[in-house]
Amino acid sequence: MIHDTNRLSILAIALAVFCAPASSQNEAAAIKTFRQDFKPKASAIAMKKAVLSFNPNSPPYRAELNRRNEVYQRWASAARGLQGHSSEAIARLVATSWTQIDKEVGGLWKRHAKLEKKVDSNYDKLLKANGGKPIGPGRVRVPGKVISAQQVWLASCRESSELQRDITDLSSLQDELREVVKAMRTPVGPRWLLESVVGQKKYPMLLKVSAIQSATAIGESMIAPLTTILDKANKPDVLAAALFGIGIFGAKAKASAPKILPLLDHPDSGVRERAALALQHMKEGAAIEPMIKLITRESGQARLRIVAALEILTGKQFGSNISAWQGWFAREGADYAANKKPLGTGRPSQHRKFDEKNYYYGIPQQGKGIIYVIDCSGSMIVDKDRPRWGDPSGMRLPEPPDDPSNSRSEASKRELVRALTGLSSDQVFNIISYNHSATLFKKAMIHATPKNIKAATKYVRTLPADSSTNIYDAMNLAFTLTGRGSYDKHYDVAFDTIFLMTDGKPTLQGIGDDDPMNIIRGVRQWNALKRVVIHTIAMGEDGIDHRFMRMLAQENSGSYRRIMKGGKVVRDGAKDENAKAGKGKGGGK
């Protein structure tokens, strides 16, 4: 019996050793490999200029692409080798490497901006050579000057597309580092990140959020460091990040409620919203009355989120009806505020009243600031109900309808113009049209005044359909409209809603298909605290990456709609439902 017990003890020790966190020796080896192999330099993955003129399917081009992919995989493997370690040394490596990549990517974006000007200039020259019109399909004879101008433009597009791929590859390494942070299971590394990263201006919001998520996964011992950040923070983005983390702990962090309640009156809208959400998670009755006052102050998506938090906290479903909330609280609120009633068991209402004119493709335009990101690629010239595709020399080319007004392009313009006229004067908006590149209607958000709506309508109606589907640049351009103040450059947004409309998959001019995960990863960085709601709209019944469109909407609290034959607007996951099509709420007829 003693012998059996000893055997079991030895087995238990062996299992404990086998299942224990990685040893310090293994960690030292991982750090050594990382320092040797993780050297993310743009120059190391840039395509050699000698092969830029080659066809993407040619052996020289494929060989060069394989070379750069091998370099990238070496970097990614070195980063993955850090997973499973949670020391301060690992945390420091992650933070330092993240900022190193930011520096590399920042330089590439500056080069990209210059290249885009070159691309646009060359495209203007191409249009001029072709009489002001895009080179449409089916044209048999093309003048030599047009062909020459087209080749120059395509060469600049290829250069720009390759540079964009360098940007997304380098940025994806930050996703690998993020996984290292998420995998930390002992408190040393996460605590260092909380103390040294979350409160520092030089670190981006996504790293801060990742550090907070890692800390909250470890347990209640991390509440104190998070509360310390709350005490010391003097920037809105840092406060919002700390509130995000404390909110995850819910009622376990209720001792922090007295410090959070005053933040419902903070000058920054993002801080007010995060404070409300944290107090809702804590089931704090004392927050009810100031939250009711807060919804009279907020607008757009922030107001909707705070209303939803109130409904969850109280179990009442008054939506945005301020008088109903005030009347209820005057009658019954005292017991709820004193925590004498059950709190935190409600659900957000699904029956909010809304102006029926203020819809875009069946989705309420509830934002205080809206950006419409609209597809102007060449495939938008096809018939919206009966698309036709030619196949000269093995290329699938869009063919225009007999009646141009029936094209996807014209239908989408009509729907956008209709949506613009439904905006209220207190809403602000902007438009981004995109094909091989992305273009802003105005440099800043503008109010939906009759004058501005008229100007926007004129702009939309003149947009041509040509070239490829560069969604990545379009979404990045949208997030450059954030307030780049004295804190995180993507925190202080000038809008709260994006509508992305496309009829195809993401592409890069001169290269081919773009990896849709590049867009997903980019938006995760640009919208780390999910302050912006992103709705996605797909026009057509084929050629759409539904998984990508669905993921982009779901990760950013948005809706996904599909525009089918006859202008039917189908809600994601629903059957062939005519969701408000042709009823003043969308449909593109």
XYZ file of C-alpha atoms in Angstrom:
589
model
C 0.000 0.000 0.000
C 2.834 2.345 0.875
C 4.529 1.269 -2.313
C 1.408 2.148 -4.354
C 1.136 5.532 -2.635
C 4.761 6.321 -3.462
C 4.159 5.340 -7.061
C 1.134 7.660 -7.212
C 3.137 10.492 -5.633
C 5.931 10.082 -8.155
C 3.375 10.027 -10.982
C 1.688 13.158 -9.621
C 5.030 14.974 -9.470
C 5.846 13.910 -13.012
C 2.475 15.126 -14.251
C 2.879 18.394 -12.395
C 6.259 18.948 -14.001
C 4.887 18.007 -17.420
C 1.831 20.265 -17.114
C 3.543 23.173 -15.352
C 4.094 26.535 -17.056
C 7.144 26.759 -19.288
C 10.377 26.764 -17.280
C 12.703 29.716 -17.003
C 15.164 27.776 -19.147
C 12.594 27.423 -21.920
C 11.726 31.081 -21.539
C 15.358 32.095 -21.881
C 15.611 30.031 -25.082
C 12.403 31.634 -26.447
C 13.729 35.119 -25.690
C 17.065 34.330 -27.325
C 15.347 33.017 -30.475
C 13.029 36.006 -30.525
C 15.871 38.500 -30.306
C 17.752 36.691 -33.059
C 14.864 36.202 -35.473
C 12.291 38.913 -34.781
C 13.585 41.849 -36.805
C 10.530 43.316 -38.544
C 11.963 45.681 -41.119
C 10.016 46.913 -44.118
C 13.139 46.634 -46.253
C 13.350 42.882 -45.557
C 9.936 42.065 -47.015
C 9.731 44.700 -49.749
C 9.375 43.139 -53.199
C 12.475 43.738 -55.304
C 11.816 46.391 -57.931
C 13.190 44.096 -60.611
C 10.117 41.844 -60.350
C 7.432 44.509 -59.918
C 6.820 44.601 -63.651
C 6.332 40.831 -63.837
C 2.914 39.196 -63.929
C 1.869 38.039 -60.421
C 1.640 34.466 -61.758
C 5.102 34.447 -63.325
C 7.947 32.301 -61.831
C 10.190 35.297 -60.930
C 7.337 37.044 -59.126
C 6.258 33.874 -57.284
C 9.859 33.194 -56.245
C 10.203 36.685 -54.793
C 6.846 36.349 -53.057
C 7.971 33.052 -51.510
C 11.185 34.701 -50.284
C 9.332 37.497 -48.473
C 6.836 35.028 -47.033
C 9.674 32.955 -45.583
C 11.070 36.064 -43.914
C 7.657 36.907 -42.499
C 7.081 33.364 -41.228
C 10.417 33.454 -39.389
C 9.307 36.595 -37.569
C 5.875 35.167 -36.803
C 7.367 31.912 -35.504
C 9.692 33.818 -33.171
C 6.725 35.719 -31.750
C 4.714 32.525 -31.274
C 7.632 31.083 -29.345
C 6.923 33.593 -26.553
C 3.469 32.178 -25.916
C 3.066 30.453 -22.567
C 5.463 32.793 -20.758
C 4.233 35.552 -18.446
C 7.330 37.215 -17.012
C 8.113 40.907 -16.946
C 10.880 40.269 -19.497
C 8.331 38.848 -21.952
C 5.945 41.736 -21.313
C 8.715 44.254 -21.977
C 9.683 42.470 -25.192
C 6.084 42.559 -26.429
C 5.657 46.262 -25.663
C 8.999 47.246 -27.206
C 8.432 45.134 -30.305
C 4.914 46.500 -30.760
C 6.188 50.076 -30.843
C 9.012 49.038 -33.171
C 6.443 47.726 -35.650
C 4.383 50.891 -35.237
C 7.440 52.909 -36.216
C 8.050 50.792 -39.328
C 4.410 50.914 -40.351
C 4.253 54.662 -39.749
C 7.067 55.204 -42.238
C 5.331 52.989 -44.790
C 2.080 54.913 -44.459
C 3.925 58.132 -45.289
C 5.361 56.496 -48.409
C 1.947 55.081 -49.238
C 0.349 58.537 -49.077
C 2.878 59.847 -51.608
C 2.320 56.851 -53.860
C -1.440 57.333 -53.740
C -1.004 60.857 -55.039
C 1.067 59.412 -57.867
C -1.615 56.782 -58.560
C -4.345 59.418 -58.619
C -2.297 61.673 -60.897
C -1.628 58.821 -63.316
C -5.307 57.858 -63.273
C -6.305 61.430 -64.132
C -3.878 61.302 -67.064
C -5.404 58.008 -68.179
C -8.909 59.472 -68.078
C -7.751 62.516 -69.999
C -6.137 60.329 -72.670
C -9.401 58.401 -72.982
C -11.624 61.452 -73.326
C -12.498 61.717 -69.657
C -14.002 58.226 -69.399
C -12.812 54.954 -67.833
C -11.783 52.214 -70.254
C -14.974 50.198 -70.336
C -15.227 46.549 -71.328
C -15.943 45.616 -74.910
C -13.879 48.334 -76.536
C -12.109 46.686 -79.476
C -9.597 49.324 -80.464
C -7.795 51.361 -77.854
C -5.470 54.192 -78.998
C -1.766 53.760 -78.259
C -1.662 56.828 -76.006
C -4.403 55.346 -73.867
C -2.600 51.998 -73.585
C 0.602 53.793 -72.633
C -1.169 55.884 -69.984
C -2.863 52.767 -68.658
C 0.448 50.923 -68.293
C 1.970 53.822 -66.352
C -1.053 53.918 -64.053
C -1.025 50.148 -63.510
C 2.685 50.245 -62.645
C 2.042 52.860 -59.955
C -0.935 50.831 -58.687
C 1.237 47.745 -58.398
C 3.848 49.646 -56.401
C 1.177 51.045 -54.084
C -0.481 47.642 -53.638
C 2.805 45.959 -52.767
C 3.498 48.643 -50.195
C 0.054 48.133 -48.701
C 0.772 44.425 -48.409
C 3.982 45.251 -46.525
C 1.899 47.360 -44.134
C -0.643 44.629 -43.471
C 2.023 41.936 -43.069
C 3.945 43.979 -40.522
C 0.730 44.918 -38.706
C -0.309 41.269 -38.526
C 2.816 40.616 -36.428
C 1.170 42.722 -33.747
C -1.625 40.168 -33.790
C 0.978 37.517 -32.969
C 2.233 39.654 -30.072
C -1.338 40.151 -28.940
C -1.726 36.386 -28.710
C 1.344 36.292 -26.450
C -0.333 38.761 -24.096
C -3.652 36.921 -24.197
C -1.904 33.644 -23.279
C -0.315 35.050 -20.094
C -1.630 33.108 -17.099
C 0.485 34.347 -14.197
C 0.233 37.911 -12.852
C 3.795 39.237 -13.228
C 3.735 40.136 -16.933
C 0.144 41.425 -17.012
C 0.757 43.510 -13.899
C 3.789 45.128 -15.544
C 1.712 45.837 -18.656
C -1.010 47.444 -16.542
C 1.476 49.614 -14.683
C 3.794 50.502 -17.567
C 1.711 50.354 -20.766
C -1.925 51.227 -20.095
C -1.116 54.690 -18.769
C 1.472 55.589 -21.409
C 0.701 57.711 -24.454
C 3.155 55.930 -26.785
C 1.322 52.607 -26.649
C -1.769 52.058 -28.848
C -5.213 51.243 -27.493
C -5.275 47.679 -28.818
C -2.185 46.757 -26.766
C -3.738 48.401 -23.704
C -7.001 46.527 -24.203
C -5.111 43.256 -24.719
C -3.134 43.826 -21.510
C -6.360 44.517 -19.611
C -8.070 41.425 -21.016
C -5.086 39.308 -20.007
C -5.162 40.778 -16.507
C -8.876 40.183 -16.058
C -8.430 36.527 -17.116
C -5.993 36.029 -14.227
C -8.506 36.975 -11.577
C -9.537 39.388 -8.861
C -5.950 40.152 -7.854
C -5.850 42.448 -10.870
C -8.694 44.690 -9.661
C -6.350 46.708 -7.421
C -3.850 47.553 -10.211
C -6.738 48.533 -12.493
C -8.196 50.775 -9.805
C -4.779 52.368 -9.332
C -4.772 53.245 -13.053
C -8.196 54.795 -12.551
C -6.793 56.961 -9.737
C -3.748 58.124 -11.690
C -5.167 58.476 -15.219
C -5.286 61.994 -16.625
C -6.124 61.173 -20.242
C -9.579 60.120 -21.481
C -8.312 57.098 -23.407
C -6.512 55.737 -20.319
C -9.613 56.251 -18.169
C -11.801 54.533 -20.767
C -9.405 51.575 -20.985
C -9.285 51.157 -17.191
C -13.081 51.364 -16.962
C -13.335 48.731 -19.670
C -11.216 46.380 -17.549
C -12.981 47.065 -14.251
C -16.323 46.509 -15.959
C -15.264 42.979 -16.943
C -15.039 42.052 -13.245
C -18.627 43.164 -12.711
C -19.943 42.886 -9.153
C -16.546 41.632 -7.926
C -15.216 45.169 -8.472
C -18.155 46.935 -6.852
C -15.871 48.524 -4.268
C -14.664 50.765 -7.104
C -18.166 52.131 -7.765
C -17.755 55.305 -5.631
C -14.766 56.270 -7.783
C -16.619 55.548 -11.017
C -19.919 57.300 -10.276
C -18.419 60.831 -10.645
C -17.097 59.846 -14.087
C -20.665 59.787 -15.397
C -20.227 63.561 -15.533
C -16.762 63.516 -17.140
C -16.206 65.996 -20.035
C -15.328 63.146 -22.410
C -18.214 61.161 -23.936
C -16.191 57.947 -24.174
C -15.355 58.047 -20.463
C -18.993 58.727 -19.538
C -20.154 55.786 -21.639
C -17.547 53.378 -20.253
C -18.377 54.472 -16.704
C -22.064 53.723 -17.314
C -21.285 50.290 -18.753
C -18.941 49.430 -15.859
C -21.583 50.429 -13.300
C -24.177 48.362 -15.115
C -21.899 45.316 -14.928
C -21.400 45.998 -11.205
C -25.201 46.120 -10.710
C -24.803 49.469 -8.958
C -28.222 50.960 -8.093
C -26.762 54.371 -7.277
C -25.915 54.756 -10.978
C -29.536 54.647 -12.180
C -30.538 58.273 -11.638
C -27.313 59.805 -13.050
C -27.546 57.417 -16.032
C -31.080 58.647 -16.734
C -29.727 62.195 -16.706
C -26.849 61.053 -18.918
C -29.073 59.822 -21.748
C -30.463 63.354 -22.060
C -26.895 64.501 -22.692
C -25.696 61.819 -25.112
C -26.633 61.146 -28.727
C -26.061 58.543 -31.427
C -24.590 55.131 -30.631
C -23.340 56.213 -27.173
C -26.890 57.075 -26.139
C -28.192 53.730 -27.436
C -25.539 51.811 -25.485
C -26.279 53.691 -22.268
C -30.014 53.149 -22.738
C -29.355 49.419 -23.204
C -27.232 49.433 -20.020
C -30.083 51.091 -18.116
C -32.565 48.504 -19.379
C -30.284 45.639 -18.339
C -29.614 47.215 -14.934
C -33.240 48.003 -14.064
C -35.205 45.387 -15.997
C -37.346 48.207 -17.490
C -37.705 48.789 -21.225
C -38.361 52.451 -21.820
C -35.843 52.828 -24.647
C -34.901 56.467 -25.229
C -38.139 57.788 -23.723
C -36.699 60.201 -21.164
C -40.026 61.136 -19.586
C -40.889 57.454 -19.073
C -37.580 56.871 -17.285
C -37.990 59.979 -15.149
C -41.585 59.120 -14.219
C -40.676 55.560 -13.301
C -37.717 56.640 -11.173
C -39.836 59.223 -9.320
C -42.355 56.495 -8.444
C -40.166 53.475 -7.791
C -36.530 54.453 -8.146
C -35.615 54.804 -4.476
C -35.645 51.060 -3.796
C -33.658 50.327 -6.962
C -31.089 53.020 -6.136
C -30.692 51.554 -2.648
C -30.050 48.088 -4.124
C -33.248 46.740 -2.506
C -34.537 45.405 -5.822
C -32.923 42.792 -8.086
C -30.582 44.502 -10.527
C -28.824 43.469 -13.731
C -31.381 40.917 -14.917
C -33.033 42.909 -17.728
C -32.657 42.853 -21.502
C -32.321 45.688 -24.020
C -35.599 46.478 -25.789
C -36.020 45.521 -29.422
C -38.789 47.971 -30.239
C -37.196 51.389 -30.408
C -39.199 53.910 -32.358
C -37.336 55.479 -35.228
C -37.987 57.868 -38.082
C -38.894 55.614 -40.998
C -37.206 57.940 -43.480
C -33.857 57.702 -41.748
C -32.757 54.268 -42.998
C -29.996 53.071 -45.292
C -30.610 49.688 -46.895
C -33.013 48.777 -44.110
C -30.633 49.765 -41.285
C -31.538 52.716 -39.007
C -29.141 55.642 -39.344
C -28.866 56.051 -35.588
C -25.378 57.499 -35.388
C -24.608 61.068 -34.490
C -21.810 60.916 -37.082
C -22.053 58.633 -40.122
C -19.509 57.703 -42.798
C -20.749 56.010 -45.956
C -18.022 53.855 -47.540
C -19.323 53.035 -51.024
C -18.012 50.727 -53.730
C -17.189 52.390 -57.051
C -15.301 49.472 -58.593
C -15.719 48.345 -62.192
C -18.095 45.502 -61.332
C -20.662 48.060 -60.182
C -21.522 48.776 -63.844
C -23.406 45.458 -64.236
C -27.197 45.177 -64.128
C -28.378 45.061 -60.517
C -30.822 42.210 -61.258
C -29.272 40.416 -64.240
C -25.493 40.882 -64.104
C -23.577 39.804 -67.213
C -19.901 38.948 -67.415
C -17.789 38.681 -70.542
C -14.854 36.301 -70.812
C -12.312 37.644 -73.316
C -8.936 35.900 -73.044
C -10.039 34.110 -69.873
C -10.783 37.355 -67.983
C -14.132 37.825 -66.273
C -15.140 41.359 -67.226
C -18.346 43.148 -66.222
C -20.743 44.111 -68.986
C -23.021 47.158 -68.646
C -26.817 46.777 -68.896
C -28.765 48.000 -71.901
C -30.286 50.634 -69.633
C -27.474 52.286 -67.580
C -29.963 53.364 -64.906
C -30.369 49.682 -63.987
C -26.723 49.243 -63.008
C -25.637 48.447 -59.466
C -23.795 51.745 -59.452
C -26.861 53.847 -60.266
C -29.072 51.857 -57.893
C -26.588 52.345 -55.051
C -26.375 56.067 -55.786
C -30.152 56.414 -55.623
C -30.274 54.649 -52.273
C -27.448 56.763 -50.843
C -29.072 59.993 -52.019
C -32.353 58.876 -50.459
C -30.583 58.044 -47.175
C -28.803 61.404 -47.111
C -32.098 63.265 -47.414
C -33.357 61.367 -44.348
C -30.598 62.628 -42.048
C -31.511 65.163 -39.379
C -29.740 68.495 -39.200
C -28.011 67.591 -35.923
C -26.273 64.605 -37.534
C -22.896 64.892 -39.255
C -21.699 62.776 -42.161
C -19.069 62.133 -44.798
C -18.682 59.888 -47.847
C -15.755 57.719 -48.955
C -15.856 56.340 -52.481
C -13.370 53.619 -53.303
C -12.062 51.454 -56.126
C -8.270 51.071 -56.527
C -7.932 53.944 -54.054
C -10.184 55.741 -51.582
C -11.442 59.324 -51.824
C -13.116 61.553 -49.242
C -16.031 63.804 -50.131
C -14.939 66.341 -47.496
C -11.813 66.545 -45.346
C -13.896 66.625 -42.157
C -17.363 65.617 -41.014
C -20.089 68.055 -42.058
C -23.608 68.721 -40.753
C -26.572 67.391 -42.678
C -27.841 70.832 -43.674
C -29.877 71.252 -46.876
C -26.888 72.931 -48.526
C -24.490 70.116 -47.605
C -26.987 67.408 -48.613
C -27.401 69.084 -51.992
C -23.615 69.188 -52.494
C -23.271 65.557 -51.426
C -26.056 64.509 -53.800
C -24.300 66.185 -56.697
C -21.018 64.501 -55.735
C -22.571 61.043 -55.473
C -24.358 61.257 -58.815
C -21.115 61.965 -60.672
C -19.110 59.068 -59.211
C -17.802 56.684 -61.925
C -17.493 52.899 -61.606
C -14.057 51.569 -62.507
C -11.097 49.466 -61.382
C -10.709 47.278 -58.244
C -12.086 46.961 -54.672
C -9.548 48.310 -52.169
C -11.605 48.027 -48.973
C -8.561 48.169 -46.672
C -7.569 51.673 -47.781
C -11.183 52.809 -47.621
C -11.632 51.675 -44.015
C -8.260 53.090 -42.999
C -9.210 56.431 -44.538
C -12.432 56.406 -42.517
C -10.520 55.984 -39.264
C -8.117 58.795 -40.126
C -11.041 61.116 -39.402
C -10.532 60.458 -35.683
C -9.314 63.218 -33.432
C -5.530 62.930 -33.309
C -5.090 64.810 -30.060
C -2.758 64.421 -27.105
C -3.774 60.789 -26.517
C -4.486 57.640 -28.526
C -4.898 58.694 -32.157
C -7.877 56.399 -32.752
C -9.745 57.133 -29.518
C -11.458 60.493 -29.986
C -13.646 59.626 -32.974
C -15.525 62.263 -34.944
C -18.202 59.714 -35.892
C -19.831 56.632 -34.407
C -21.219 54.726 -37.408
C -19.786 53.360 -40.652
C -21.794 51.844 -43.498
C -19.595 49.726 -45.781
C -21.198 48.783 -49.102
C -19.587 46.513 -51.713
C -20.509 44.101 -54.487
C -17.334 42.012 -54.368
C -14.330 40.688 -52.500
C -11.432 42.887 -51.316
C -8.755 43.283 -53.995
C -5.497 45.102 -54.644
C -4.993 46.631 -58.084
C -2.256 44.830 -60.001
C -1.926 41.995 -57.455
C -5.287 40.296 -57.122
C -7.384 39.358 -54.100
C -6.590 40.908 -50.743
C -6.761 38.811 -47.569
C -9.976 39.978 -45.838
C -8.369 39.256 -42.455
C -6.063 42.202 -43.136
C -9.150 44.420 -42.938
C -10.471 42.651 -39.845
C -7.113 43.033 -38.073
C -6.840 46.668 -39.134
C -10.284 47.524 -37.779
C -9.457 45.744 -34.509
C -6.605 48.206 -34.055
C -8.492 51.265 -35.230
C -11.639 50.455 -33.228
C -10.157 48.753 -30.163
C -12.843 49.956 -27.731
C -15.649 49.352 -30.280
C -16.863 52.934 -30.108
C -17.739 52.839 -33.806
C -20.554 50.607 -35.071
C -19.866 49.130 -38.516
C -22.722 47.955 -40.718
C -21.943 45.980 -43.875
C -24.018 45.763 -47.059
C -23.411 43.366 -49.950
C -24.975 44.054 -53.335
C -25.524 41.018 -55.545
C -26.028 37.298 -55.104
C -22.553 36.005 -56.019
C -18.907 36.992 -55.679
C -19.381 38.172 -52.078
C -17.237 37.070 -49.147
C -20.125 36.618 -46.710
C -17.885 35.361 -43.911
C -15.800 38.536 -44.028
C -18.797 40.883 -44.251
C -20.549 39.073 -41.411
C -17.446 39.047 -39.192
C -16.744 42.740 -39.738
C -20.293 43.657 -38.737
C -20.517 41.251 -35.796
C -17.175 42.281 -34.270
C -18.246 45.922 -34.391
C -21.860 45.638 -33.157
C -23.299 46.199 -36.622
C -25.778 44.576 -38.992
C -25.140 42.759 -42.263
C -27.580 43.142 -45.162
C -27.624 41.563 -48.619
C -29.238 43.332 -51.579
C -30.830 40.707 -53.786
C -32.622 40.627 -57.129
C -35.438 43.166 -57.278
C -33.832 45.288 -54.579
C -34.796 42.983 -51.735
C -32.898 43.697 -48.529
C -32.196 40.426 -46.720
C -31.141 40.409 -43.095
C -28.186 38.136 -42.381
C -29.388 34.697 -41.388
C -32.932 35.382 -42.585
C -34.713 33.886 -45.534
C -35.508 35.912 -48.640
C -37.164 38.692 -46.683
C -38.150 42.048 -48.176
C -36.849 44.148 -45.308
C -38.293 47.581 -45.941
C -37.366 47.517 -49.639
C -39.301 50.075 -51.626
C -40.949 51.487 -48.488
C -38.846 54.554 -47.959
C -36.273 52.569 -45.968
C -33.937 51.108 -48.541
C -33.950 48.699 -51.389
C -32.034 50.527 -54.106
C -34.841 50.372 -56.676
